[in-house]
Amino acid sequence: QKEVEQDPGPLSVPEGAIVSLNCTYSNSAFQYFMWYRQYSRKGPELLMYTYSSGNKEDGRFTAQVDKSSKYISLFIRDSQPSDSATYLCAARDSSASKIIFGSGTRLSIRP
Amino acid sequence: DSGVTQTPKHLITATGQRVTLRCSPRSGDLSVYWYQQSLDQGLQFLIQYYNGEERAKGNILERFSAQQFPDLHSELNLSSLELGDSALYFCASSYSLTGEIDEQYFGPGTRLTVT
């Protein structure tokens, strides 16, 4: 079993829709949770991070972590074609710099 | 542009060969991380160096090795290459060792094709 599981998609939604991306994890020691966005032929870039449980909002993006169910979510409001990319969830514990990535969900926003 | 540079962008080589991938971290960053991204395995952490010293190891094969030089650039050496080593290899850098979220900035990657 992978430590961070993510549905690879692809996921295709119309412009303006609310997108929900989800991951589950198995390691209870994970305390930092991240979402990376990766455009085609580019390296991943950090989109959002949260520490422990709770929500974090940044513009159209909201990251949510539920440690009781080991569930990580990213919501994108008013989705734009420029949001089309692969989204990777990731996690690590507080003592290590090693990040465990999910396999990524390919998202396509249709104009 | 993340400020992390990687060379070469593409590399095509034959099985059994050895290659070296190079990474220059962002100015001021002391940590360098290497990742392998393949279609079936996703993005996998290989190894981390901090200020010239190895700090963490992930799923790095014995045929692979890395080092970080005094000027902080890093090289990843892949030897006895197999078809399954074909992948994107990313380097990332960050300022500190661990602690609170320490954003890792990823380079554009080196695409390795083993034929």
PDB file of C-alpha atoms in Angstrom:
ATOM      1  CA  GLN A   1       0.000   0.000   0.000  1.00  0.00           C
ATOM      2  CA  LYS A   2       1.348   3.416  -0.931  1.00  0.00           C
ATOM      3  CA  GLU A   3       1.641   5.906   1.921  1.00  0.00           C
ATOM      4  CA  VAL A   4      -0.247   8.539  -0.077  1.00  0.00           C
ATOM      5  CA  GLU A   5      -2.959   7.416  -2.482  1.00  0.00           C
ATOM      6  CA  GLN A   6      -4.440   9.611  -5.169  1.00  0.00           C
ATOM      7  CA  ASP A   7      -6.872   8.954  -7.993  1.00  0.00           C
ATOM      8  CA  PRO A   8      -4.913   9.578 -11.209  1.00  0.00           C
ATOM      9  CA  GLY A   9      -7.955  10.783 -13.137  1.00  0.00           C
ATOM     10  CA  PRO A  10      -8.056  12.278 -15.686  1.00  0.00           C
ATOM     11  CA  LEU A  11     -10.673  14.711 -14.491  1.00  0.00           C
ATOM     12  CA  SER A  12     -12.355  17.042 -16.978  1.00  0.00           C
ATOM     13  CA  VAL A  13     -14.706  19.834 -15.879  1.00  0.00           C
ATOM     14  CA  PRO A  14     -16.175  22.928 -17.565  1.00  0.00           C
ATOM     15  CA  GLU A  15     -14.753  26.356 -16.882  1.00  0.00           C
ATOM     16  CA  GLY A  16     -16.216  27.944 -13.766  1.00  0.00           C
ATOM     17  CA  ALA A  17     -16.932  24.644 -12.019  1.00  0.00           C
ATOM     18  CA  ILE A  18     -15.783  23.804  -8.514  1.00  0.00           C
ATOM     19  CA  VAL A  19     -13.110  21.143  -8.580  1.00  0.00           C
ATOM     20  CA  SER A  20     -12.507  18.717  -5.749  1.00  0.00           C
ATOM     21  CA  LEU A  21      -9.254  16.744  -5.640  1.00  0.00           C
ATOM     22  CA  ASN A  22      -8.695  14.162  -2.941  1.00  0.00           C
ATOM     23  CA  CYS A  23      -6.047  11.952  -1.412  1.00  0.00           C
ATOM     24  CA  THR A  24      -5.805   9.506   1.440  1.00  0.00           C
ATOM     25  CA  TYR A  25      -2.748   8.656   3.473  1.00  0.00           C
ATOM     26  CA  SER A  26      -1.800   5.857   5.825  1.00  0.00           C
ATOM     27  CA  ASN A  27       1.044   7.192   7.992  1.00  0.00           C
ATOM     28  CA  SER A  28      -0.286   8.698  11.230  1.00  0.00           C
ATOM     29  CA  ALA A  29       3.023  10.515  11.733  1.00  0.00           C
ATOM     30  CA  PHE A  30       2.373  12.821   8.791  1.00  0.00           C
ATOM     31  CA  GLN A  31       1.794  16.380   9.984  1.00  0.00           C
ATOM     32  CA  TYR A  32       2.535  18.525   6.948  1.00  0.00           C
ATOM     33  CA  PHE A  33       0.327  18.242   3.914  1.00  0.00           C
ATOM     34  CA  MET A  34       0.960  19.879   0.587  1.00  0.00           C
ATOM     35  CA  TRP A  35      -0.502  20.313  -2.849  1.00  0.00           C
ATOM     36  CA  TYR A  36       1.791  20.756  -5.822  1.00  0.00           C
ATOM     37  CA  ARG A  37       0.771  21.757  -9.314  1.00  0.00           C
ATOM     38  CA  GLN A  38       2.717  20.440 -12.275  1.00  0.00           C
ATOM     39  CA  TYR A  39       2.228  21.784 -15.757  1.00  0.00           C
ATOM     40  CA  SER A  40       3.229  19.635 -18.686  1.00  0.00           C
ATOM     41  CA  ARG A  41       6.996  19.423 -19.132  1.00  0.00           C
ATOM     42  CA  LYS A  42       7.630  21.466 -15.987  1.00  0.00           C
ATOM     43  CA  GLY A  43       8.698  20.720 -12.444  1.00  0.00           C
ATOM     44  CA  PRO A  44       6.140  20.660  -9.622  1.00  0.00           C
ATOM     45  CA  GLU A  45       5.455  23.933  -7.824  1.00  0.00           C
ATOM     46  CA  LEU A  46       4.112  24.253  -4.313  1.00  0.00           C
ATOM     47  CA  LEU A  47       0.528  25.455  -4.387  1.00  0.00           C
ATOM     48  CA  MET A  48      -0.568  25.184  -0.776  1.00  0.00           C
ATOM     49  CA  TYR A  49       0.396  23.553   2.468  1.00  0.00           C
ATOM     50  CA  THR A  50      -1.320  22.913   5.778  1.00  0.00           C
ATOM     51  CA  TYR A  51      -0.059  21.810   9.135  1.00  0.00           C
ATOM     52  CA  SER A  52      -2.094  19.145  10.939  1.00  0.00           C
ATOM     53  CA  SER A  53      -5.883  19.262  10.533  1.00  0.00           C
ATOM     54  CA  GLY A  54      -7.937  22.151   9.292  1.00  0.00           C
ATOM     55  CA  ASN A  55      -8.583  24.374   6.315  1.00  0.00           C
ATOM     56  CA  LYS A  56      -6.434  26.877   4.527  1.00  0.00           C
ATOM     57  CA  GLU A  57      -7.661  29.256   1.871  1.00  0.00           C
ATOM     58  CA  ASP A  58      -5.673  31.130  -0.748  1.00  0.00           C
ATOM     59  CA  GLY A  59      -7.693  32.922  -3.371  1.00  0.00           C
ATOM     60  CA  ARG A  60      -9.666  30.365  -5.349  1.00  0.00           C
ATOM     61  CA  PHE A  61      -7.905  27.455  -3.653  1.00  0.00           C
ATOM     62  CA  THR A  62      -8.821  25.773  -0.365  1.00  0.00           C
ATOM     63  CA  ALA A  63      -6.830  22.944   1.170  1.00  0.00           C
ATOM     64  CA  GLN A  64      -8.450  20.740   3.769  1.00  0.00           C
ATOM     65  CA  VAL A  65      -6.983  18.050   5.999  1.00  0.00           C
ATOM     66  CA  ASP A  66      -8.951  15.640   8.162  1.00  0.00           C
ATOM     67  CA  LYS A  67      -6.454  13.673  10.237  1.00  0.00           C
ATOM     68  CA  SER A  68      -9.148  11.535  11.846  1.00  0.00           C
ATOM     69  CA  SER A  69      -9.998  10.024   8.473  1.00  0.00           C
ATOM     70  CA  LYS A  70      -6.543  10.578   6.921  1.00  0.00           C
ATOM     71  CA  TYR A  71      -8.096  12.536   4.079  1.00  0.00           C
ATOM     72  CA  ILE A  72      -6.561  15.444   2.144  1.00  0.00           C
ATOM     73  CA  SER A  73      -8.577  17.655  -0.203  1.00  0.00           C
ATOM     74  CA  LEU A  74      -8.007  20.575  -2.533  1.00  0.00           C
ATOM     75  CA  PHE A  75     -10.916  22.648  -3.792  1.00  0.00           C
ATOM     76  CA  ILE A  76     -10.624  25.000  -6.732  1.00  0.00           C
ATOM     77  CA  ARG A  77     -13.411  27.552  -7.144  1.00  0.00           C
ATOM     78  CA  ASP A  78     -14.265  29.273 -10.418  1.00  0.00           C
ATOM     79  CA  SER A  79     -11.900  26.964 -12.279  1.00  0.00           C
ATOM     80  CA  GLN A  80     -10.040  28.412 -15.257  1.00  0.00           C
ATOM     81  CA  PRO A  81      -8.453  26.745 -18.302  1.00  0.00           C
ATOM     82  CA  SER A  82      -5.090  27.851 -16.865  1.00  0.00           C
ATOM     83  CA  ASP A  83      -5.737  25.525 -13.915  1.00  0.00           C
ATOM     84  CA  SER A  84      -5.346  22.565 -16.281  1.00  0.00           C
ATOM     85  CA  ALA A  85      -2.381  20.648 -14.881  1.00  0.00           C
ATOM     86  CA  THR A  86      -1.489  17.626 -12.812  1.00  0.00           C
ATOM     87  CA  TYR A  87      -2.085  18.128  -9.096  1.00  0.00           C
ATOM     88  CA  LEU A  88       0.025  16.159  -6.646  1.00  0.00           C
ATOM     89  CA  CYS A  89      -0.819  15.796  -3.001  1.00  0.00           C
ATOM     90  CA  ALA A  90       2.083  15.219  -0.637  1.00  0.00           C
ATOM     91  CA  ALA A  91       2.816  14.685   3.026  1.00  0.00           C
ATOM     92  CA  ARG A  92       5.675  14.398   5.475  1.00  0.00           C
ATOM     93  CA  ASP A  93       6.233  14.081   9.181  1.00  0.00           C
ATOM     94  CA  SER A  94       7.778  16.810  11.301  1.00  0.00           C
ATOM     95  CA  SER A  95      11.151  15.145  11.711  1.00  0.00           C
ATOM     96  CA  ALA A  96      11.978  14.436   8.104  1.00  0.00           C
ATOM     97  CA  SER A  97      12.514  16.456   4.992  1.00  0.00           C
ATOM     98  CA  LYS A  98      11.478  13.522   2.806  1.00  0.00           C
ATOM     99  CA  ILE A  99       8.175  14.263   1.101  1.00  0.00           C
ATOM    100  CA  ILE A 100       5.886  11.436   0.036  1.00  0.00           C
ATOM    101  CA  PHE A 101       3.904  12.283  -3.077  1.00  0.00           C
ATOM    102  CA  GLY A 102       0.667  10.912  -4.409  1.00  0.00           C
ATOM    103  CA  SER A 103       0.643   9.772  -8.009  1.00  0.00           C
ATOM    104  CA  GLY A 104      -1.054  12.972  -9.201  1.00  0.00           C
ATOM    105  CA  THR A 105      -4.462  13.759 -10.713  1.00  0.00           C
ATOM    106  CA  ARG A 106      -4.537  15.149 -14.225  1.00  0.00           C
ATOM    107  CA  LEU A 107      -7.091  17.965 -14.380  1.00  0.00           C
ATOM    108  CA  SER A 108      -8.465  19.533 -17.541  1.00  0.00           C
ATOM    109  CA  ILE A 109     -10.698  22.608 -17.507  1.00  0.00           C
ATOM    110  CA  ARG A 110     -12.807  22.916 -20.660  1.00  0.00           C
ATOM    111  CA  PRO A 111     -13.419  26.491 -21.910  1.00  0.00           C
TER     112      PRO A 111
ATOM    113  CA  ASP B   1      11.224  30.059 -13.299  1.00  0.00           C
ATOM    114  CA  SER B   2      12.097  28.477  -9.940  1.00  0.00           C
ATOM    115  CA  GLY B   3      15.758  29.456 -10.002  1.00  0.00           C
ATOM    116  CA  VAL B   4      16.865  25.814  -9.987  1.00  0.00           C
ATOM    117  CA  THR B   5      18.690  24.773 -13.119  1.00  0.00           C
ATOM    118  CA  GLN B   6      19.217  21.270 -14.429  1.00  0.00           C
ATOM    119  CA  THR B   7      21.299  20.003 -17.296  1.00  0.00           C
ATOM    120  CA  PRO B   8      20.904  18.397 -19.671  1.00  0.00           C
ATOM    121  CA  LYS B   9      17.211  18.730 -20.527  1.00  0.00           C
ATOM    122  CA  HIS B  10      17.147  15.504 -22.459  1.00  0.00           C
ATOM    123  CA  LEU B  11      19.445  12.515 -22.453  1.00  0.00           C
ATOM    124  CA  ILE B  12      19.227   9.420 -24.626  1.00  0.00           C
ATOM    125  CA  THR B  13      21.587   6.583 -23.897  1.00  0.00           C
ATOM    126  CA  ALA B  14      21.875   2.825 -24.154  1.00  0.00           C
ATOM    127  CA  THR B  15      21.468   0.113 -21.564  1.00  0.00           C
ATOM    128  CA  GLY B  16      24.563  -0.521 -19.495  1.00  0.00           C
ATOM    129  CA  GLN B  17      25.831   3.034 -19.864  1.00  0.00           C
ATOM    130  CA  ARG B  18      26.506   5.646 -17.172  1.00  0.00           C
ATOM    131  CA  VAL B  19      25.221   9.209 -17.126  1.00  0.00           C
ATOM    132  CA  THR B  20      25.577  12.244 -14.892  1.00  0.00           C
ATOM    133  CA  LEU B  21      22.788  14.708 -14.258  1.00  0.00           C
ATOM    134  CA  ARG B  22      23.618  18.122 -12.906  1.00  0.00           C
ATOM    135  CA  CYS B  23      21.679  20.502 -10.708  1.00  0.00           C
ATOM    136  CA  SER B  24      22.364  24.042  -9.540  1.00  0.00           C
ATOM    137  CA  PRO B  25      20.180  25.091  -6.603  1.00  0.00           C
ATOM    138  CA  ARG B  26      18.628  28.504  -6.086  1.00  0.00           C
ATOM    139  CA  SER B  27      21.042  31.082  -4.802  1.00  0.00           C
ATOM    140  CA  GLY B  28      21.311  30.717  -1.026  1.00  0.00           C
ATOM    141  CA  ASP B  29      19.667  27.306  -0.810  1.00  0.00           C
ATOM    142  CA  LEU B  30      21.692  24.722   1.075  1.00  0.00           C
ATOM    143  CA  SER B  31      19.597  21.598   0.538  1.00  0.00           C
ATOM    144  CA  VAL B  32      19.339  19.696  -2.710  1.00  0.00           C
ATOM    145  CA  TYR B  33      16.890  16.865  -3.317  1.00  0.00           C
ATOM    146  CA  TRP B  34      16.703  14.410  -6.192  1.00  0.00           C
ATOM    147  CA  TYR B  35      13.453  12.844  -7.370  1.00  0.00           C
ATOM    148  CA  GLN B  36      12.551  10.338 -10.057  1.00  0.00           C
ATOM    149  CA  GLN B  37       9.196  10.638 -11.823  1.00  0.00           C
ATOM    150  CA  SER B  38       7.929   7.769 -13.919  1.00  0.00           C
ATOM    151  CA  LEU B  39       4.461   6.959 -15.197  1.00  0.00           C
ATOM    152  CA  ASP B  40       4.035   3.867 -13.052  1.00  0.00           C
ATOM    153  CA  GLN B  41       5.778   5.015  -9.843  1.00  0.00           C
ATOM    154  CA  GLY B  42       4.931   8.704  -9.732  1.00  0.00           C
ATOM    155  CA  LEU B  43       7.305  11.175  -8.081  1.00  0.00           C
ATOM    156  CA  GLN B  44       9.716   9.338  -5.812  1.00  0.00           C
ATOM    157  CA  PHE B  45      12.276  10.859  -3.475  1.00  0.00           C
ATOM    158  CA  LEU B  46      15.770   9.553  -4.103  1.00  0.00           C
ATOM    159  CA  ILE B  47      18.229  11.420  -1.897  1.00  0.00           C
ATOM    160  CA  GLN B  48      18.877  14.710  -0.115  1.00  0.00           C
ATOM    161  CA  TYR B  49      22.086  16.627   0.502  1.00  0.00           C
ATOM    162  CA  TYR B  50      22.516  19.514   2.890  1.00  0.00           C
ATOM    163  CA  ASN B  51      25.573  21.725   2.621  1.00  0.00           C
ATOM    164  CA  GLY B  52      27.639  18.944   1.109  1.00  0.00           C
ATOM    165  CA  GLU B  53      26.512  16.100   3.332  1.00  0.00           C
ATOM    166  CA  GLU B  54      24.021  13.346   2.650  1.00  0.00           C
ATOM    167  CA  ARG B  55      20.976  13.843   4.908  1.00  0.00           C
ATOM    168  CA  ALA B  56      18.223  11.525   3.794  1.00  0.00           C
ATOM    169  CA  LYS B  57      17.860   8.581   1.489  1.00  0.00           C
ATOM    170  CA  GLY B  58      14.758   7.347  -0.218  1.00  0.00           C
ATOM    171  CA  ASN B  59      14.219   4.740  -2.888  1.00  0.00           C
ATOM    172  CA  ILE B  60      17.615   5.152  -4.481  1.00  0.00           C
ATOM    173  CA  LEU B  61      19.123   2.149  -6.201  1.00  0.00           C
ATOM    174  CA  GLU B  62      22.687   1.078  -5.440  1.00  0.00           C
ATOM    175  CA  ARG B  63      23.532   1.775  -9.087  1.00  0.00           C
ATOM    176  CA  PHE B  64      22.721   5.432  -8.434  1.00  0.00           C
ATOM    177  CA  SER B  65      24.820   7.849  -6.435  1.00  0.00           C
ATOM    178  CA  ALA B  66      24.883  11.556  -5.816  1.00  0.00           C
ATOM    179  CA  GLN B  67      27.078  14.219  -4.336  1.00  0.00           C
ATOM    180  CA  GLN B  68      26.936  17.890  -3.515  1.00  0.00           C
ATOM    181  CA  PHE B  69      29.989  19.996  -4.161  1.00  0.00           C
ATOM    182  CA  PRO B  70      31.405  22.938  -2.155  1.00  0.00           C
ATOM    183  CA  ASP B  71      29.693  25.403  -4.507  1.00  0.00           C
ATOM    184  CA  LEU B  72      26.439  23.562  -3.606  1.00  0.00           C
ATOM    185  CA  HIS B  73      25.685  22.229  -7.052  1.00  0.00           C
ATOM    186  CA  SER B  74      24.833  18.548  -7.120  1.00  0.00           C
ATOM    187  CA  GLU B  75      25.280  15.660  -9.490  1.00  0.00           C
ATOM    188  CA  LEU B  76      23.292  12.463  -9.753  1.00  0.00           C
ATOM    189  CA  ASN B  77      25.196   9.558 -11.270  1.00  0.00           C
ATOM    190  CA  LEU B  78      23.258   6.694 -12.811  1.00  0.00           C
ATOM    191  CA  SER B  79      25.228   3.617 -13.864  1.00  0.00           C
ATOM    192  CA  SER B  80      24.560   0.240 -15.483  1.00  0.00           C
ATOM    193  CA  LEU B  81      21.434   1.798 -16.901  1.00  0.00           C
ATOM    194  CA  GLU B  82      18.374  -0.328 -17.533  1.00  0.00           C
ATOM    195  CA  LEU B  83      15.279   0.349 -19.639  1.00  0.00           C
ATOM    196  CA  GLY B  84      13.307   0.874 -16.439  1.00  0.00           C
ATOM    197  CA  ASP B  85      15.502   3.822 -15.480  1.00  0.00           C
ATOM    198  CA  SER B  86      13.883   5.878 -18.218  1.00  0.00           C
ATOM    199  CA  ALA B  87      12.125   8.681 -16.363  1.00  0.00           C
ATOM    200  CA  LEU B  88      12.113  12.364 -15.541  1.00  0.00           C
ATOM    201  CA  TYR B  89      14.675  13.251 -12.912  1.00  0.00           C
ATOM    202  CA  PHE B  90      13.981  16.367 -10.890  1.00  0.00           C
ATOM    203  CA  CYS B  91      16.207  18.297  -8.609  1.00  0.00           C
ATOM    204  CA  ALA B  92      14.735  20.542  -5.943  1.00  0.00           C
ATOM    205  CA  SER B  93      16.361  22.931  -3.518  1.00  0.00           C
ATOM    206  CA  SER B  94      15.434  24.578  -0.261  1.00  0.00           C
ATOM    207  CA  TYR B  95      17.122  26.802   2.277  1.00  0.00           C
ATOM    208  CA  SER B  96      16.954  24.767   5.434  1.00  0.00           C
ATOM    209  CA  LEU B  97      17.200  21.203   6.545  1.00  0.00           C
ATOM    210  CA  THR B  98      13.842  20.450   8.148  1.00  0.00           C
ATOM    211  CA  GLY B  99      11.463  22.197  10.456  1.00  0.00           C
ATOM    212  CA  GLU B 100       8.344  24.001   9.371  1.00  0.00           C
ATOM    213  CA  ILE B 101       7.273  23.854   5.800  1.00  0.00           C
ATOM    214  CA  ASP B 102      10.400  24.438   3.891  1.00  0.00           C
ATOM    215  CA  GLU B 103       9.364  25.007   0.349  1.00  0.00           C
ATOM    216  CA  GLN B 104      11.237  22.900  -2.128  1.00  0.00           C
ATOM    217  CA  TYR B 105      11.709  24.609  -5.464  1.00  0.00           C
ATOM    218  CA  PHE B 106      11.848  22.185  -8.352  1.00  0.00           C
ATOM    219  CA  GLY B 107      13.969  22.465 -11.450  1.00  0.00           C
ATOM    220  CA  PRO B 108      12.638  21.770 -14.948  1.00  0.00           C
ATOM    221  CA  GLY B 109      13.910  18.197 -14.891  1.00  0.00           C
ATOM    222  CA  THR B 110      16.079  15.984 -17.069  1.00  0.00           C
ATOM    223  CA  ARG B 111      14.271  13.499 -19.268  1.00  0.00           C
ATOM    224  CA  LEU B 112      16.320  10.311 -19.480  1.00  0.00           C
ATOM    225  CA  THR B 113      15.561   7.749 -22.157  1.00  0.00           C
ATOM    226  CA  VAL B 114      17.396   4.435 -22.025  1.00  0.00           C
ATOM    227  CA  THR B 115      17.212   2.416 -25.242  1.00  0.00           C
TER     228      THR B 115
END
